[in-house]
Coordinates of C-alpha atoms in Angstrom, one line a residue:
X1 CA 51.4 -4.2 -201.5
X2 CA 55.3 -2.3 -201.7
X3 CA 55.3 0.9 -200.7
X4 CA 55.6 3.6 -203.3
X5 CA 55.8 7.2 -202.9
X6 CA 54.1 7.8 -206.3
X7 CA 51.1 6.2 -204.9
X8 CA 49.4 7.5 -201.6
X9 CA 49.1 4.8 -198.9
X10 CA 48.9 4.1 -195.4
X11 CA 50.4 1.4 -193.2
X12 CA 48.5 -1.1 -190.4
X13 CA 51.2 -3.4 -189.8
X14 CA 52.7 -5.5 -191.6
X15 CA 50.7 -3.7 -195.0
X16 CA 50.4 -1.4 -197.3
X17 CA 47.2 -0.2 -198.1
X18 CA 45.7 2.1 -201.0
X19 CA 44.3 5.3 -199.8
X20 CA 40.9 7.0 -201.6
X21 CA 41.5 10.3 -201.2
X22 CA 42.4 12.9 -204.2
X23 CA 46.3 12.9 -204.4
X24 CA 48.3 16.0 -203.3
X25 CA 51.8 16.5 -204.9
X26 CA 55.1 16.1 -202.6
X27 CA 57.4 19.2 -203.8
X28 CA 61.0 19.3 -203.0
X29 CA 61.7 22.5 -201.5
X30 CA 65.3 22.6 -203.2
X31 CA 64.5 22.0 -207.1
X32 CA 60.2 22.8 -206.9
X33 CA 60.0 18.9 -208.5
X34 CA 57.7 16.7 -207.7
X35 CA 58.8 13.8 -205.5
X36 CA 55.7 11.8 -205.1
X37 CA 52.0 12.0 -203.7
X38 CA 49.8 11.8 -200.4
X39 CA 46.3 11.8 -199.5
X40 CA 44.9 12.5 -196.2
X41 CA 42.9 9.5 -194.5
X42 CA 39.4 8.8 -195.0
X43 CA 36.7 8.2 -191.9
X44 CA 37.1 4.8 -193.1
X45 CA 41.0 4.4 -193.1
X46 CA 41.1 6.2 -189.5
X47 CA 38.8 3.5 -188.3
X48 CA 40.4 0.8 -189.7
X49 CA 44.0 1.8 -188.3
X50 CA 42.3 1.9 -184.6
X51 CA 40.6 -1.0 -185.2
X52 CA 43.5 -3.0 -185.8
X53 CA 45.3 -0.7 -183.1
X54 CA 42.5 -1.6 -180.5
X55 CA 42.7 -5.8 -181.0
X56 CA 46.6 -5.8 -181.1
X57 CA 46.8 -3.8 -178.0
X58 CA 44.4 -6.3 -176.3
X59 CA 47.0 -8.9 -176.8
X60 CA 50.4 -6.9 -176.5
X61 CA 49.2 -5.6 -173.3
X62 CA 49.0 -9.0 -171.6
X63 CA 52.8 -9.9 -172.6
X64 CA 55.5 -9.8 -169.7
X65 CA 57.3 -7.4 -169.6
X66 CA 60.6 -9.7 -170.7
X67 CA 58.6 -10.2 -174.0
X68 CA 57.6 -7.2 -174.9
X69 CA 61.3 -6.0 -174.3
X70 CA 62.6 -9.4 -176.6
X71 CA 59.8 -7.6 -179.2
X72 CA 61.8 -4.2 -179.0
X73 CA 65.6 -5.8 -179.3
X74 CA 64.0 -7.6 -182.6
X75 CA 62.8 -4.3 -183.7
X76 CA 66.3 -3.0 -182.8
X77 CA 67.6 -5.4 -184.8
X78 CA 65.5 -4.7 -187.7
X79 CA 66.8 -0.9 -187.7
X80 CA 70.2 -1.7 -188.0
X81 CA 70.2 -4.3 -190.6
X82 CA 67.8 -2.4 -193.0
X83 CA 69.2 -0.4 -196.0
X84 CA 67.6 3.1 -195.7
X85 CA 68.6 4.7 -198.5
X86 CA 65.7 5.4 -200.6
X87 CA 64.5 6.5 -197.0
X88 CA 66.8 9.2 -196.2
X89 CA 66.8 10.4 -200.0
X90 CA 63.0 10.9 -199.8
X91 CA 63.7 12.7 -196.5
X92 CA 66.2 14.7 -198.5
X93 CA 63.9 15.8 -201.4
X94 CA 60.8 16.0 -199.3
X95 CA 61.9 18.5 -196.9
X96 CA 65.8 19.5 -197.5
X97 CA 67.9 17.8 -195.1
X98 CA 71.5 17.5 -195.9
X99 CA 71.8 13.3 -196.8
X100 CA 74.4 12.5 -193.9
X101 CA 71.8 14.0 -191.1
X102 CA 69.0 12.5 -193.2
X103 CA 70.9 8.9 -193.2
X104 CA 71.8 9.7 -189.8
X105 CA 68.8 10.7 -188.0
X106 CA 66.9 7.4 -189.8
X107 CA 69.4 4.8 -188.8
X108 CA 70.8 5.5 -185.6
X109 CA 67.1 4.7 -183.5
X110 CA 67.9 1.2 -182.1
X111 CA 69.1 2.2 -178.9
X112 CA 66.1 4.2 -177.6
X113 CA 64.2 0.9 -178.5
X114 CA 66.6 -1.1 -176.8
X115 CA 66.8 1.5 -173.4
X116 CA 62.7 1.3 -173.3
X117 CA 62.7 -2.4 -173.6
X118 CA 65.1 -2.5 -170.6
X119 CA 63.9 0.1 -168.5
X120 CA 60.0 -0.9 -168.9
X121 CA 61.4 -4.5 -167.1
X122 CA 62.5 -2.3 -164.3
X123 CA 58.9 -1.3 -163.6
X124 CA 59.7 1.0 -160.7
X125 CA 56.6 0.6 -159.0
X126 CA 56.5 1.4 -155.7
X127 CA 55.8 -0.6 -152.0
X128 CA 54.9 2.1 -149.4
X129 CA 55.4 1.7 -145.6
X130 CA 52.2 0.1 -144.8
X131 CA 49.4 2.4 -143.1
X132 CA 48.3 -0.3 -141.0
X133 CA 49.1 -3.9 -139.6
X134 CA 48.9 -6.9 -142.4
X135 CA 48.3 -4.6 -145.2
X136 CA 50.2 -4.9 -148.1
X137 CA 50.4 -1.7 -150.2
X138 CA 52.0 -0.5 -153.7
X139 CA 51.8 1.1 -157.0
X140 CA 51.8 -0.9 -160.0
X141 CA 51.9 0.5 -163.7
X142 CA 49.5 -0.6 -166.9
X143 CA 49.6 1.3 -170.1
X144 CA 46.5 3.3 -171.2
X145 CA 45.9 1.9 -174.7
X146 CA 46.3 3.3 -177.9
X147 CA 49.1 6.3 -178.5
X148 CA 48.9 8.9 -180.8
X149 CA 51.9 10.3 -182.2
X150 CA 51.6 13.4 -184.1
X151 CA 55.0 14.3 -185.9
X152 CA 57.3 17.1 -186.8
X153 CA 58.9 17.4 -190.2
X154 CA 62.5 18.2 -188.9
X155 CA 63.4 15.4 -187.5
X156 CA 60.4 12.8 -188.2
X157 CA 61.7 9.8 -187.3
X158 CA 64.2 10.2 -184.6
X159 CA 61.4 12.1 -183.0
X160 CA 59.1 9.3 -183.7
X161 CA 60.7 6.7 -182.2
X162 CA 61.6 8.5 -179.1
X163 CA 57.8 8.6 -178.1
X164 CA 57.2 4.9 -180.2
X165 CA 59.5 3.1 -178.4
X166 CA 58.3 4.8 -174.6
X167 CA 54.6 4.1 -176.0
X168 CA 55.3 0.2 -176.7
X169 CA 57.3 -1.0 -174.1
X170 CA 54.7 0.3 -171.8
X171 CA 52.7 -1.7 -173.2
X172 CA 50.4 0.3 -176.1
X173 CA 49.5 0.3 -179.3
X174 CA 50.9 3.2 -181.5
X175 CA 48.9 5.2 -184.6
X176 CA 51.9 7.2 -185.8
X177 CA 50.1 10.7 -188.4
X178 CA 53.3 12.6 -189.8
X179 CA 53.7 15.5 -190.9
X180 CA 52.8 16.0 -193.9
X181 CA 56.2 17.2 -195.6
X182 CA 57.5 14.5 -194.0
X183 CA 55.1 11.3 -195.0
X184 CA 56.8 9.8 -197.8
X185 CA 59.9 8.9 -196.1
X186 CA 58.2 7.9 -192.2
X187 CA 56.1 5.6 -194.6
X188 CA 58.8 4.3 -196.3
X189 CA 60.5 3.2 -192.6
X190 CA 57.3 2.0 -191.3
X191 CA 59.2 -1.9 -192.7
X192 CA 61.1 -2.4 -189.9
X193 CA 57.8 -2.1 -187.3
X194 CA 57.3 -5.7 -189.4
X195 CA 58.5 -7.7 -186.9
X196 CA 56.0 -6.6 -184.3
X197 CA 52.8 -8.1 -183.9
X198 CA 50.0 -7.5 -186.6
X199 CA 48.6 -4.3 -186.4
X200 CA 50.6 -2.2 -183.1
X201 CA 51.5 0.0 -185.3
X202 CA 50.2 1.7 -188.2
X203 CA 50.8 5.0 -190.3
X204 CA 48.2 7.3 -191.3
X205 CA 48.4 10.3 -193.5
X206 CA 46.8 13.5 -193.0
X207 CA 46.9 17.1 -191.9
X208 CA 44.9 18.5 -189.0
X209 CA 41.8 17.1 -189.7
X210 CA 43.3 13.5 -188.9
X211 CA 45.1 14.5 -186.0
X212 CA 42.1 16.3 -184.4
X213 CA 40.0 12.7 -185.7
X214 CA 42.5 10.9 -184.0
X215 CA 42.5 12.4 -180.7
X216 CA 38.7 12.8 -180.7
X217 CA 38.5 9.2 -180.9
X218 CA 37.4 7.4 -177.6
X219 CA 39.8 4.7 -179.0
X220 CA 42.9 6.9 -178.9
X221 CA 43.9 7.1 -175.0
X222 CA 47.1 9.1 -175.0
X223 CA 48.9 11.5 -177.2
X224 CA 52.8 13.0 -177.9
X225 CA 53.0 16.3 -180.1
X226 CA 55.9 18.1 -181.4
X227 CA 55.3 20.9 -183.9
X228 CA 54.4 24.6 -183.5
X229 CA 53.1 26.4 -180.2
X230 CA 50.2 27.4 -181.6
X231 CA 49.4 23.7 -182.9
X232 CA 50.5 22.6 -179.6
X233 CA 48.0 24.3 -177.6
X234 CA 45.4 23.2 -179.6
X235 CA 46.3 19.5 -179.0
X236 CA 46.3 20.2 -175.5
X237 CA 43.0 22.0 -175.5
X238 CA 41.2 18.8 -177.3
X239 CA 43.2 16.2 -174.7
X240 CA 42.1 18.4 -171.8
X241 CA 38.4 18.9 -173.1
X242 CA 38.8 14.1 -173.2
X243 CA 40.7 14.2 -169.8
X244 CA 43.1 12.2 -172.3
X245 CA 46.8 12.5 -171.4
X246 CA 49.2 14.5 -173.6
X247 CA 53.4 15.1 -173.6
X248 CA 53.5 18.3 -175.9
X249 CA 56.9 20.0 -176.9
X250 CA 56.1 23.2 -178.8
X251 CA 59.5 24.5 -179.8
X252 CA 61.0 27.9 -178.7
X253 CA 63.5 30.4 -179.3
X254 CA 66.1 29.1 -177.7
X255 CA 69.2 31.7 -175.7
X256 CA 72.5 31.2 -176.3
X257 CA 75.0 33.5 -174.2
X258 CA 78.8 34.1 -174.4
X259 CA 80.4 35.0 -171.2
X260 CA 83.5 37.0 -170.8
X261 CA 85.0 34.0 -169.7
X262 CA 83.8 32.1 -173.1
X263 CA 86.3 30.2 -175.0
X264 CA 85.6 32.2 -178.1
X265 CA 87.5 29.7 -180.8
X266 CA 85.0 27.0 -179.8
X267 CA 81.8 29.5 -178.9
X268 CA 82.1 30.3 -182.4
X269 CA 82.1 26.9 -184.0
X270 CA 79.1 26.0 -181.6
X271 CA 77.3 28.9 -182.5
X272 CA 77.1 27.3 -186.0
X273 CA 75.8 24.1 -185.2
X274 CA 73.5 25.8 -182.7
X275 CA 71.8 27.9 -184.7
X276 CA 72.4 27.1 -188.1
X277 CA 72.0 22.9 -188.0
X278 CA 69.4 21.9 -190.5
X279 CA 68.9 25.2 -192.0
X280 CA 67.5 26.5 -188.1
X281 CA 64.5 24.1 -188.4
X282 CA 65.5 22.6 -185.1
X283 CA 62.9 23.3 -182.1
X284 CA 66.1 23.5 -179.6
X285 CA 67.9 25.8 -182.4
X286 CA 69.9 28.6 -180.9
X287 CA 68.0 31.9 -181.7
X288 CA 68.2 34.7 -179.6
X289 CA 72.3 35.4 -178.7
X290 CA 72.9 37.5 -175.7
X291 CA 77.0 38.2 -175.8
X292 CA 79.1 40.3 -173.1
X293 CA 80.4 43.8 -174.2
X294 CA 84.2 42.6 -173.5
X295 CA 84.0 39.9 -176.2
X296 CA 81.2 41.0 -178.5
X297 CA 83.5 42.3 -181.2
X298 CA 85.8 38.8 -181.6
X299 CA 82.9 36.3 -181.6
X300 CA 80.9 38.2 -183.8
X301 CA 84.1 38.1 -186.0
X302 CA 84.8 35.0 -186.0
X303 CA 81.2 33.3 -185.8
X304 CA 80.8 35.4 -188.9
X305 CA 83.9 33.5 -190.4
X306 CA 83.2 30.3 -189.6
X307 CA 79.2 31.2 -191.4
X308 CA 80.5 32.2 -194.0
X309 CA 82.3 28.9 -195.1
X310 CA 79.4 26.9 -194.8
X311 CA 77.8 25.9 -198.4
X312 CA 74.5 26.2 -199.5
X313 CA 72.8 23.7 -201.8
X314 CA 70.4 20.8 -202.2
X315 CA 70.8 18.4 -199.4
X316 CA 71.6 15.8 -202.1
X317 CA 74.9 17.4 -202.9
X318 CA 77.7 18.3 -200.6
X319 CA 75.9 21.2 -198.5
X320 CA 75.7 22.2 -194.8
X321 CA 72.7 24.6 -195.5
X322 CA 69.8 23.4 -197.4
X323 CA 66.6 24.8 -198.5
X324 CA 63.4 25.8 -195.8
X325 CA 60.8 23.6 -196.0
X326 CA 58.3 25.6 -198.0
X327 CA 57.9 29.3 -199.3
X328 CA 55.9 30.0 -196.0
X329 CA 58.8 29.1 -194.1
X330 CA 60.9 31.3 -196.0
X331 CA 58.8 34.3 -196.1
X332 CA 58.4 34.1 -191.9
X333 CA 61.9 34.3 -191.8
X334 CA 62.3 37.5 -194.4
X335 CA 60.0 39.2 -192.5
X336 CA 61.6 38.9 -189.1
X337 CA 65.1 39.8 -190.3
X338 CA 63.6 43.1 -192.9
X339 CA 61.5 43.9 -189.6
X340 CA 65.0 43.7 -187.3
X341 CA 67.3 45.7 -189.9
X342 CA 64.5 48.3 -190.3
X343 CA 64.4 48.6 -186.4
X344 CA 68.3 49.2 -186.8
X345 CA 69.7 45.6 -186.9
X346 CA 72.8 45.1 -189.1
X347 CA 73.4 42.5 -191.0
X348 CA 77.1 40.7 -190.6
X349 CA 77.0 38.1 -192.8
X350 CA 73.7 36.6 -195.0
X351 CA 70.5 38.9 -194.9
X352 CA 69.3 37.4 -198.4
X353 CA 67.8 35.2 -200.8
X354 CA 71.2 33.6 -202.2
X355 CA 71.6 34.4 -205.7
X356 CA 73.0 31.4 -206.9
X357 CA 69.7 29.4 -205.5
X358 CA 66.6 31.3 -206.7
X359 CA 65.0 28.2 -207.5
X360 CA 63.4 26.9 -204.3
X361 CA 63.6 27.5 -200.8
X362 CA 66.6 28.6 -199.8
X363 CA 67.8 31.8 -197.6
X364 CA 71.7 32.4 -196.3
X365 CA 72.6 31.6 -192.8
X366 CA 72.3 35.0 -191.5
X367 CA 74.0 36.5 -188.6
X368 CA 72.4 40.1 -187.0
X369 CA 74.5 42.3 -184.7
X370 CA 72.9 45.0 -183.4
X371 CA 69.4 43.6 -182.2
X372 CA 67.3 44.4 -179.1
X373 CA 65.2 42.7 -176.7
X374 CA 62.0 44.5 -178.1
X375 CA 62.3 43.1 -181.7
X376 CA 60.1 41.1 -183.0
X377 CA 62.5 38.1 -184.1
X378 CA 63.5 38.1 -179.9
X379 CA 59.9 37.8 -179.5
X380 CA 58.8 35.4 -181.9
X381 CA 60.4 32.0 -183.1
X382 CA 61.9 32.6 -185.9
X383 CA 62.7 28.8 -187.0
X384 CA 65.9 29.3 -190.1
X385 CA 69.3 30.0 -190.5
X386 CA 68.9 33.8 -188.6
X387 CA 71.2 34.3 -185.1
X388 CA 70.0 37.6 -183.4
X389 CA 73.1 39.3 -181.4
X390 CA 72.1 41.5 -178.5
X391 CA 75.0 43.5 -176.7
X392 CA 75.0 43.3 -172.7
X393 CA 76.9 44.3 -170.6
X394 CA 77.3 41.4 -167.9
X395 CA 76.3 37.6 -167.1
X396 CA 73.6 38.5 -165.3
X397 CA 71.9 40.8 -167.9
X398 CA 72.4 38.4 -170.2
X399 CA 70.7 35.7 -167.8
X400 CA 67.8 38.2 -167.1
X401 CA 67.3 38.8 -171.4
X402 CA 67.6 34.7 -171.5
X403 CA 64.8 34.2 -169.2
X404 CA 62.8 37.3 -170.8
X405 CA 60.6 35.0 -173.5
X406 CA 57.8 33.3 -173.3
X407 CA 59.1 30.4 -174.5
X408 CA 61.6 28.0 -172.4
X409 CA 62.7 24.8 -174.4
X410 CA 66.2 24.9 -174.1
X411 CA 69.2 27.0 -173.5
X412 CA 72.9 27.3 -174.0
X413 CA 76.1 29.3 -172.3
X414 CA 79.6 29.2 -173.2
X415 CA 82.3 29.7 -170.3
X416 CA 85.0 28.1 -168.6
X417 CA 83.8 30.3 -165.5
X418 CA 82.8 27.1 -163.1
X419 CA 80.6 29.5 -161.3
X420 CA 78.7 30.7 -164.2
X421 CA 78.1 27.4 -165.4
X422 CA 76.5 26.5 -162.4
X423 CA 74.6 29.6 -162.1
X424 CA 73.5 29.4 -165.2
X425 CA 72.1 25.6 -164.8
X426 CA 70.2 26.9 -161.9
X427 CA 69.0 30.3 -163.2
X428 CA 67.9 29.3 -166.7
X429 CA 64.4 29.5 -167.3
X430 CA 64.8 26.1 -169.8
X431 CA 63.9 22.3 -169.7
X432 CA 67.5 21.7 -171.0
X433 CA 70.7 23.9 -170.7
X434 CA 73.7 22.8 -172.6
X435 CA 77.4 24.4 -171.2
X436 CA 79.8 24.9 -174.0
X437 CA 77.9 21.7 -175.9
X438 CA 74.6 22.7 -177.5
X439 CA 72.2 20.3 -178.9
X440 CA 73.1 17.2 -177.1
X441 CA 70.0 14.9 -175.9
X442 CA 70.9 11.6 -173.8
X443 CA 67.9 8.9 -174.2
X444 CA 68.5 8.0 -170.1
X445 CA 67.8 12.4 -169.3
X446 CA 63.9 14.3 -170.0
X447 CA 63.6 16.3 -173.0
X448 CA 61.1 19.1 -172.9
X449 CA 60.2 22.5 -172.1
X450 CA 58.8 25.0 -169.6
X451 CA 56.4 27.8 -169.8
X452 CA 54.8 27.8 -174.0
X453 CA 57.9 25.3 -175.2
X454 CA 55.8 22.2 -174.1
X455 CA 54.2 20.0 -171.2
X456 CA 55.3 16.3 -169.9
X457 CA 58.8 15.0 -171.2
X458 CA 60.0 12.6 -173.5
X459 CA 63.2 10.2 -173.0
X460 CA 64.3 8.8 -169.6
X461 CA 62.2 7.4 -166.9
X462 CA 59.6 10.5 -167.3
X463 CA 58.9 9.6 -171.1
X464 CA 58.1 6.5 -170.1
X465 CA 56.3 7.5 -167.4
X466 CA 54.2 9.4 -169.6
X467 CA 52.6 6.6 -171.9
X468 CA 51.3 4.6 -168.5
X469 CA 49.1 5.1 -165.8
X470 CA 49.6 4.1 -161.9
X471 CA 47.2 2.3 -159.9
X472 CA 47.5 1.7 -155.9
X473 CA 46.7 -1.7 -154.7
X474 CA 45.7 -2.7 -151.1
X475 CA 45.9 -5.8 -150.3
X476 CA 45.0 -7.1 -146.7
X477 CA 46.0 -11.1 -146.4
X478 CA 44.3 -11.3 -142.9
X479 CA 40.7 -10.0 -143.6
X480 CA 39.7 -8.4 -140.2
X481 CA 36.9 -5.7 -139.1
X482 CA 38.4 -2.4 -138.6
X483 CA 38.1 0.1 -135.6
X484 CA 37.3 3.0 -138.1
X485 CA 34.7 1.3 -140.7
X486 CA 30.9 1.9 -139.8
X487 CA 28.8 1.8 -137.5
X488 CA 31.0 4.1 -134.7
X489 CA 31.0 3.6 -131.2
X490 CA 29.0 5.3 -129.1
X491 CA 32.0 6.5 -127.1
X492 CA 33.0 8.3 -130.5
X493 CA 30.3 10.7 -130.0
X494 CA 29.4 13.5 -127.7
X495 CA 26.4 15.6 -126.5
X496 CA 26.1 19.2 -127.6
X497 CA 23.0 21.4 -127.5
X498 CA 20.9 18.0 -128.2
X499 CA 22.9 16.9 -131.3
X500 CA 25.6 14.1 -131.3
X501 CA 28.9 15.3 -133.2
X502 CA 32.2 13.8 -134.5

């Protein structure tokens, strides 16, 4: 059967297949319509997915390596041939993207399939200096089995196919469960996985029920997360309690600082894409702002300018700013800006429910001046369009309030102080630190966080890494009896008290 997002479904590659649950309505957060309708997966459909999973993997894993990487360049292929239209609109109405970041996001995925399928032919295992004559001695690496992927709904499929593509060219199968504001359109791109053997990869519906079913399963062998902290924990909790491995990034509240030295023309513009890109439903969004006392009154000027300008609207029209994804979302962010301007926050710009959109989700990119460290949007992660301005009074305050969080996903500086930027790249508490460039991921670098923002990595030779276990090897061509193997010499022992020792 065709996919259709009026009818709930899952996918075991290369099908379609009916789902028997009650259907739940998909709402888009910018108009309140309905878009279509999902189901979360039955004990039956679960077992069915890792059925196939399990008997596909069998056979994938025994390919070369040179094969599974011609697999991935087809896939590769696939992705940028394929029409993805009714994709990114889906995204669009499901969740509120803006279309060009929605169209984006869904089409520009090839190349982290095609750097897996090349870097899983470098295998990088490892010949040690032997520990004794005629032994021959090295690592080697085999993949664990089945993947689960457990998605986020801000950026579902780029985020998919980071950990998809790591997961398959070392040599897995993959059960992909999205999230489920997100399920209509990670269904709808589950066509180009087509040209993969039957069953690798499958999509299956559901909210935390399936993902806890999922990892429970002694068929399920290895598992990515991105989503909440709390959610994240609990992932890692079940995977520890199965000794099964897990690469978890749980988001953060990301530091941003201006230095004295900052070039405050293009601090500003950053400062909008850092914290205001896709409404500030970005894990690596730029939250907490720590800016020194000799420039604090021009940026905050003219990043309020530049926020200002930005437009507001469904994602569908010609917007920057679209809706959150739900009323909750909303709500979380009200409450942590009422709770800051009550404490004695101001705010410069936004602050509001914009009164030309009180028909879903939406909430103005807000800017707060006048915010300390003991607030509770420092403390918490706030996740929308809210950038909370502290005062300090140096660099190295502002490092100190960076690194004052539990969280530590990423961070950002602007400066043209050589010194700061390298102090700041060492001092950082962060996974990832950006210097006047915030955002940027490379698929050959680790993406990930310290402290609550996550464990394991994703991208480069450590995302890799993570979907495949290591196994030493000794191999001795001349079989000969060794010195140290049992019985020992007499000559080994000696007399004590009546009793022979080591």
């Amino acid at each position: 059967m065709d996919f259709s997002p009026d009818r709930p479904t899952f996918f075991v590659n290369p099908d379609y297949r009916p789902m028997t649950g009650a259907a739940k309505p998909v709402i888009d957060p910018a108009t309140l319509e309905t878009v279509g309708a999902i189901t979360a997966a039955s004990d039956g459909e679960v077992d069915a997915v890792l059925t196939a999973a399990t008997k596909a993997q069998a056979a994938w894993k025994k390919l070369d390596a040179k094969s599974r990487a011609r697999h991935l360049h087809a896939l590769a292929n696939a992705i940028e041939a394929a029409d993805f239209t009714r994709c990114a609109e889906l995204m669009v109405r499901e969740m509120g993207k803006p279309y060009p970041e929605a169209i984006g996001e869904i089409a520009n995925c090839a190349p982290i399939f095609r750097y897996c399928a090349e870097m899983a032919r470098d295998d990088a295992g490892k010949i040690a200096g032997t520990t004794q004559t005629g032994s021959f001695q090295y690592a080697r690496y085999e993949p664990y089995g089945t993947s689960v992927h457990i998605m986020p709904y801000n950026f579902p499929i780029l985020l998919m196919c980071w950990t998809v593509a790591a997961s398959l060219a070392a040599g897995n199968a993959c059960v992909i469960k999205p999230a489920e504001a997100t399920t209509l359109s990670t269904l709808d791109y589950m066509t180009v996985f087509r040209s993969l053997p039957e069953g690798l990869v499958s999509c299956l519906p559901g909210g935390a029920a399936t993902a806890q079913a999922l990892i429970a399963s002694d068929r399920t062998h290895a598992v990515a997360f991105t989503g909440s902290v709390a959610a994240g924990k609990a992932v890692a909790v079940a995977c520890a309690e199965r000794m099964k491995p897990c690469v978890i990034e749980a988001g953060g509240s990301d530091p941003l600082i201006i230095s004295q030295h900052a070039p405050l023309e293009v601090a500003a513009a950053g400062s909008v894409t850092a914290a205001f890109h896709l409404t500030g439903q970005v894990c690596t969004s730029a939250e907490r702002f720590f800016v020194v006392d000799a420039v604090h009154d021009r940026f905050v000027e003219l990043f309020a300018e530049k926020t200002r300008a930005l437009r507001i609207g469904n994602g569908l029209d010609n917007t920057e700013i679209g809706p959150l994804v739900s009323d909750a979302a909303r709500a979380k962010v009200m409450r942590l800006v009422d709770d800051a301007i009550r404490s004695g926050a101001k705010a410069v710009t936004g602050g509001r429910i914009p009164p030309a959109h009180n028909v879903g989700w939406f909430y103005e990119p807000t800017i707060l001046a006048g915010v300390t460290p003991d607030m509770a949007i420092v403390r918490e992660e706030c996740f929308g369009p809210v950038a909370a301005i502290c005062r300090v009074k140096d660099f190295d305050e502002a490092i100190a309030l960076a690194n004052d969080s539990p969280f530590g996903l990423g961070a950002s500086v602007f400066t043209t102080d050589l010194a700061e930027a390298h102090e700041a790249a060492e001092r950082l508490e962060a996974g990832m630190v950006w210097i006047n460039n915030p955002l940027i991921d490379n698929d050959a670098l680790p993406f990930g966080g310290w402290k609550a923002s996550g464990l394991g990595r994703e991208l480069g030779r450590q995302g890799l890494d993570a979907f495949r276990r290591s196994k030493m090897v000794i191999i001795d061509h001349k079989p000969a009896i060794q010195g140290w193997w049992y019985p020992y010499p007499d000559s080994w022992f000696r007399e004590a008290g009546g009793r022979k020792h080591v």
